[in-house]
Tab-separated table of C-alpha atoms in Angstrom:
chain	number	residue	atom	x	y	z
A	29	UNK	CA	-4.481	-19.368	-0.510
A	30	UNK	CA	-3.798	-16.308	-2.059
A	31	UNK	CA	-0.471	-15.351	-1.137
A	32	UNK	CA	2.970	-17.229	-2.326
A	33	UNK	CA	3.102	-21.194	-0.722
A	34	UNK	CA	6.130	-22.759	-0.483
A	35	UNK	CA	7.386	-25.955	0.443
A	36	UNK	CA	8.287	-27.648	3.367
A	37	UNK	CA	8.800	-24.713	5.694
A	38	UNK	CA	11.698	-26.913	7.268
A	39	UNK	CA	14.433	-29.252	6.205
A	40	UNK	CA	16.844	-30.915	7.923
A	41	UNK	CA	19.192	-32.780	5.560
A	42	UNK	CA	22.490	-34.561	5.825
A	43	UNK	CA	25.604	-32.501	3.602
A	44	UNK	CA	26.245	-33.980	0.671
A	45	UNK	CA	22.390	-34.880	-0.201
A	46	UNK	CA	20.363	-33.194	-2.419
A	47	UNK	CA	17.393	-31.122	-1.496
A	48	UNK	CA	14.781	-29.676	-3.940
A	49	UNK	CA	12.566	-26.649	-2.676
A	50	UNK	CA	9.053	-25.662	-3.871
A	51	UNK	CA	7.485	-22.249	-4.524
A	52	UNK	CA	4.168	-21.337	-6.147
A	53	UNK	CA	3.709	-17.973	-6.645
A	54	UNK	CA	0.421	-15.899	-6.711
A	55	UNK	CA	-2.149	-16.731	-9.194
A	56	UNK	CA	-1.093	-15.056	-12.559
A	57	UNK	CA	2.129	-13.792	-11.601
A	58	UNK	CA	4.348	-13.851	-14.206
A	59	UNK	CA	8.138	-13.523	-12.425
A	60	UNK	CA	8.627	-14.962	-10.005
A	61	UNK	CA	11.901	-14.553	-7.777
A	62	UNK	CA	13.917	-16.601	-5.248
A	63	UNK	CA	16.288	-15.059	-2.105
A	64	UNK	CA	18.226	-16.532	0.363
A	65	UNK	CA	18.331	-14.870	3.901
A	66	UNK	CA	21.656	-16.171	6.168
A	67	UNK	CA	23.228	-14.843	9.186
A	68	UNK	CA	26.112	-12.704	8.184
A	69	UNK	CA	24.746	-12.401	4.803
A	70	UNK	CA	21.384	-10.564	5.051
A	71	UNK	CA	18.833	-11.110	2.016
A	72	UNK	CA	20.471	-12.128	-1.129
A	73	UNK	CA	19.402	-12.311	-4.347
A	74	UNK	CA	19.308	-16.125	-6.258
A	75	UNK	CA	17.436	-15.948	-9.572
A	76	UNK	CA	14.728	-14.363	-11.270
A	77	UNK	CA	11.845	-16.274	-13.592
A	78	UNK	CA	10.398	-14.370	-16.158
A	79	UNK	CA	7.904	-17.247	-17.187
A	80	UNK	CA	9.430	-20.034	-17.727
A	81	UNK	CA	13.083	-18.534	-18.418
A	82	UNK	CA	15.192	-17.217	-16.095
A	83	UNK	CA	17.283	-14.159	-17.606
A	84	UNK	CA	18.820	-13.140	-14.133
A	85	UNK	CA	20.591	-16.075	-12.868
A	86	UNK	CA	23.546	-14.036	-11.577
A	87	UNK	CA	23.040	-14.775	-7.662
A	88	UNK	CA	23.339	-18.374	-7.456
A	89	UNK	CA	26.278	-19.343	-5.470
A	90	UNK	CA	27.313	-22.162	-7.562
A	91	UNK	CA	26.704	-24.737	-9.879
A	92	UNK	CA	25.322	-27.117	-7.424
A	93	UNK	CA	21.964	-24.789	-7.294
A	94	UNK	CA	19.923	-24.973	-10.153
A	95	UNK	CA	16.009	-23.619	-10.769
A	96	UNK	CA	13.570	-24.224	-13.039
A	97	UNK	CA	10.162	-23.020	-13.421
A	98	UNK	CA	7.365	-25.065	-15.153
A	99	UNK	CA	4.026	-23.799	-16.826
A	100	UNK	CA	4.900	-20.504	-15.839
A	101	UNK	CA	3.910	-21.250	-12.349
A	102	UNK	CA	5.039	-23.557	-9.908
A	103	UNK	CA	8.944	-23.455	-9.534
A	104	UNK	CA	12.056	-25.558	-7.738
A	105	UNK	CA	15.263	-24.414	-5.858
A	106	UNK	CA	17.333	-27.792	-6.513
A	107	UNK	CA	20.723	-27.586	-4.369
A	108	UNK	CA	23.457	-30.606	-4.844
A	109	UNK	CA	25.926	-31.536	-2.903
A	110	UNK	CA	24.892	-29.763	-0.063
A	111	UNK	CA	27.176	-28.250	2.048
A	112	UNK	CA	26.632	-26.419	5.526
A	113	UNK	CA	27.155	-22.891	4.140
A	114	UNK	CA	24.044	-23.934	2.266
A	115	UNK	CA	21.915	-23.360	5.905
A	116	UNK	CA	19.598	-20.550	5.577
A	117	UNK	CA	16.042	-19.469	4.871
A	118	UNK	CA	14.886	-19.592	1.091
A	119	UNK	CA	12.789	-16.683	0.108
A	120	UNK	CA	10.031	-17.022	-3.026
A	121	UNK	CA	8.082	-14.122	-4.222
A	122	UNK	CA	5.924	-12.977	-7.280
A	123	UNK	CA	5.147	-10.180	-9.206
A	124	UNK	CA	2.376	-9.842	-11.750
A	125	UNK	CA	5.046	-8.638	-14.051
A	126	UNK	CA	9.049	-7.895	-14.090
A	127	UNK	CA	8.341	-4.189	-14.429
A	128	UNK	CA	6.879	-4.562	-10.335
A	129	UNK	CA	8.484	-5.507	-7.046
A	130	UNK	CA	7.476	-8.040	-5.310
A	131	UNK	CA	4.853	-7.038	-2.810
A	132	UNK	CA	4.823	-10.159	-0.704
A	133	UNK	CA	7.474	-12.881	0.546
A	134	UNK	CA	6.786	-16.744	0.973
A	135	UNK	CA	7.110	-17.318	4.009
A	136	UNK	CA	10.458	-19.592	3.549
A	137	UNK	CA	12.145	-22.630	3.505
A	138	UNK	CA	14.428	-22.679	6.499
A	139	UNK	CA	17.211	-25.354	5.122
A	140	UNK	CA	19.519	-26.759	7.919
A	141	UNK	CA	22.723	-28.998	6.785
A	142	UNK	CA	23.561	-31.108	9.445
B	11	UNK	CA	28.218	-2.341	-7.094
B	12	UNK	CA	24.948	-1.536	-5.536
B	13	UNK	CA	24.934	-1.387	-1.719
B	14	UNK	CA	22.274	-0.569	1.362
B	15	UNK	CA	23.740	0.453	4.341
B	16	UNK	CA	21.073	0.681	7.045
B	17	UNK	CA	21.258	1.125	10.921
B	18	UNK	CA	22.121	-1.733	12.944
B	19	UNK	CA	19.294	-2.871	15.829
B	20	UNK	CA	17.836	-3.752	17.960
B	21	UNK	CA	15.806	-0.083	18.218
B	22	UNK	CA	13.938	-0.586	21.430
B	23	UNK	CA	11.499	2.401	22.215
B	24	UNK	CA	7.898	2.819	24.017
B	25	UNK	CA	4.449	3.016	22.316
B	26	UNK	CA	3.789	6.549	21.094
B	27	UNK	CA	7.467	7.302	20.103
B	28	UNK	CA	9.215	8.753	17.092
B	29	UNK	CA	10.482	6.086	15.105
B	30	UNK	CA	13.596	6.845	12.468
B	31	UNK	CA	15.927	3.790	11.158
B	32	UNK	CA	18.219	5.424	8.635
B	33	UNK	CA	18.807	4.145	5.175
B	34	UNK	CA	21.860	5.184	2.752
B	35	UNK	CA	22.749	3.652	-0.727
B	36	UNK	CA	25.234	3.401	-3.199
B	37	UNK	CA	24.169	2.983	-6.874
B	38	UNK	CA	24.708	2.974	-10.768
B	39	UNK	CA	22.242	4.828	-12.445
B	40	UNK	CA	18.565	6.274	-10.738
B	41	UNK	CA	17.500	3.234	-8.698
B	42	UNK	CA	13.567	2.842	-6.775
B	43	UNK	CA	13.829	2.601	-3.289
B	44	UNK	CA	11.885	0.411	-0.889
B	45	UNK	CA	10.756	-0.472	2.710
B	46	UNK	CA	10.029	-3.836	3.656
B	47	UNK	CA	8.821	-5.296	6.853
B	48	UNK	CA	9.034	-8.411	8.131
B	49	UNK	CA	6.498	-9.222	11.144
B	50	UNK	CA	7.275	-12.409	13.821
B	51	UNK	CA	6.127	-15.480	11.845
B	52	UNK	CA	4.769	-13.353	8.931
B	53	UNK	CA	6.894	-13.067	4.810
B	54	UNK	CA	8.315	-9.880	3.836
B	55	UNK	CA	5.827	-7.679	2.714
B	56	UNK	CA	6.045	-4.395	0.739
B	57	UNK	CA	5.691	-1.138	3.386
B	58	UNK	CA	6.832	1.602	1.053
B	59	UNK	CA	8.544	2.887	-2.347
B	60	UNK	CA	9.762	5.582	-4.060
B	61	UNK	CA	10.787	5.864	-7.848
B	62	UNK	CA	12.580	9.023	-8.045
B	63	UNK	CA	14.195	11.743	-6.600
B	64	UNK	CA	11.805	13.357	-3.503
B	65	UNK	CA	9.244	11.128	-4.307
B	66	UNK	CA	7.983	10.465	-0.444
B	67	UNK	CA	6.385	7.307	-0.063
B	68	UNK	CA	3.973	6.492	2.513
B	69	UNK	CA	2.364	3.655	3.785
B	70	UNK	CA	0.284	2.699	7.634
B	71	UNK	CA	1.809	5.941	9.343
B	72	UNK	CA	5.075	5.253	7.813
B	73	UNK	CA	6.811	7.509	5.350
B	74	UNK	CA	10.212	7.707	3.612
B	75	UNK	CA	11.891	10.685	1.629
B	76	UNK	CA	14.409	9.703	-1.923
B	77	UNK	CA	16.907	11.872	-1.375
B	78	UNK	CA	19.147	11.859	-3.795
B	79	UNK	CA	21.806	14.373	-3.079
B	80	UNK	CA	22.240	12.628	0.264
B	81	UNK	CA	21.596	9.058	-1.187
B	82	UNK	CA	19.259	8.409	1.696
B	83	UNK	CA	15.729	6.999	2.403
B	84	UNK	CA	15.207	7.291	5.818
B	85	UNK	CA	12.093	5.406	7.127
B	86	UNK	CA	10.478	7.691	9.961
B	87	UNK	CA	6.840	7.259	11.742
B	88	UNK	CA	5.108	9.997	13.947
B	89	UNK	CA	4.141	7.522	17.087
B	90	UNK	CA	4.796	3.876	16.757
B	91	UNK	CA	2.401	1.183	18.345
B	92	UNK	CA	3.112	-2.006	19.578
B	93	UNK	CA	1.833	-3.749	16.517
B	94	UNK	CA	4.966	-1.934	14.813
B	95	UNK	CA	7.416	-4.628	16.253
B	96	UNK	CA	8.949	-5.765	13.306
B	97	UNK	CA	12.124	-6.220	11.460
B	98	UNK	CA	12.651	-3.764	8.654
B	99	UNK	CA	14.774	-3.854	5.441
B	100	UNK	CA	15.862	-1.136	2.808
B	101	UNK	CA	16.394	-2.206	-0.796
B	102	UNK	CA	16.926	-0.711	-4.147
B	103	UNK	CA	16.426	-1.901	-7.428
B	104	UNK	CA	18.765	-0.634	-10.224
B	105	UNK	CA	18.639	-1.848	-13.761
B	106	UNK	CA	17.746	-5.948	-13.966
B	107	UNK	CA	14.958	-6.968	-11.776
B	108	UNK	CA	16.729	-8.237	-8.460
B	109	UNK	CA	16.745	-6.122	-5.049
B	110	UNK	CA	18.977	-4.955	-3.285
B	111	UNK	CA	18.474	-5.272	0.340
B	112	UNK	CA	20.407	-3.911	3.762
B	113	UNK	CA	20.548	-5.875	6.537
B	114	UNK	CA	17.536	-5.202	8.523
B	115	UNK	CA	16.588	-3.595	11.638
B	116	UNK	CA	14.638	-5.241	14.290
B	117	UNK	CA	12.167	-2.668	16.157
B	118	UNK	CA	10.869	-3.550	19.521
B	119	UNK	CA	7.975	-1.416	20.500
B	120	UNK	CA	7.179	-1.742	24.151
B	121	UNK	CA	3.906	-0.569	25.717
């Protein structure tokens, strides 16, 4: 499709496992951005791809989340260690260039800790 | 830091109303200013933006005013439909590249 894919749109995962979530942005988009929307927390911001590098990696919780981004495309939201503060929806979008907002959303990852 | 403070929901009103969900921010700097929807079982998509002070940006009967001596960006439309139902979210973006977004408001547009 045309829009931003990610994947799986649902996880269920024991804490303390690992969990690695997919986006691929639009076609040609060259940053590429990941949010997290809890209750209590609203929509926060994660990390921020420009290509392959990430300059803006000042939202990620803690050192058990990590990102890369590969080929300047496809990238993945790795999160250790979960724990059950980790629940919540994982939001990927794309831009065709850091000077732009987003204009679209993935549709999300909703991530449940058991 | 940078903030968005935005009206708590759920608005419920009937087809053909005014809409308003208020929208105040705190910022460093001249930040752009955005609307955001969020439709049941749709992504977040871009409604509206501004850049700069009274810059009015409009979008599918929707508009919103910068102000900036009031640090506001209201989101207002004229007579809402049904299709409207959403939930809505301000956000700013400062320097850096990341938004800033309030905490949504769910509209419920009955007919």
């Amino acid at each position: 499709g045309a829009g931003v894919s990610q994947s799986p749109s649902n996880k269920v995962t024991e804490k303390g496992k690992d969990v690695e979530l997919r986006c691929d942005p639009i076609s040609g988009h060259t940053a590429l951005y990941w949010y997290r929307q809890s209750l209590g927390q609203g929509l926060e911001f994660l990390i921020y791809f420009q290509g392959n590098s990430a300059p803006d990696k000042s939202g990620l919780p803690s050192d058990r989340f990590s990102a890369e981004r590969t080929g300047g495309s496809v990238s993945t939201l790795t999160i250790q260690r979960t724990q059950q503060e980790d629940s919540a929806v994982y939001l990927c979008a794309s831009s065709l260039n850091s000077g732009e907002q987003p204009q679209h959303f993935g549709d999300g990852t909703r991530l449940s800790i058991l | 830091g940078n903030s968005v403070t935005q009206m708590e929901g759920p608005v419920t009103l009937s087809e053909e109303a005014f809409l308003t969900i208020n929208c105040t921010y705190t910022a460093t700097g001249y930040p752009s200013l955005f609307w955001y929807v969020q439709y049941p079982g749709e992504g977040l998509q871009l409604l509206l933006k501004a850049t700069k002070a009274d810059d009015k940006g409009s979008n599918k009967g929707f508009e919103a005013t910068y102000r900036k001596e009031t640090t506001s960006f209201h989101l207002e439309k004229g007579s809402v439909q049904v299709s409207d139902s959403a939930v809505y979210f301000c956000a700013l973006k400062a320097a850096g590249n990341k938004l800033t977004f309030g905490g949504g408001t769910r509209v419920l547009v009955k007919p």
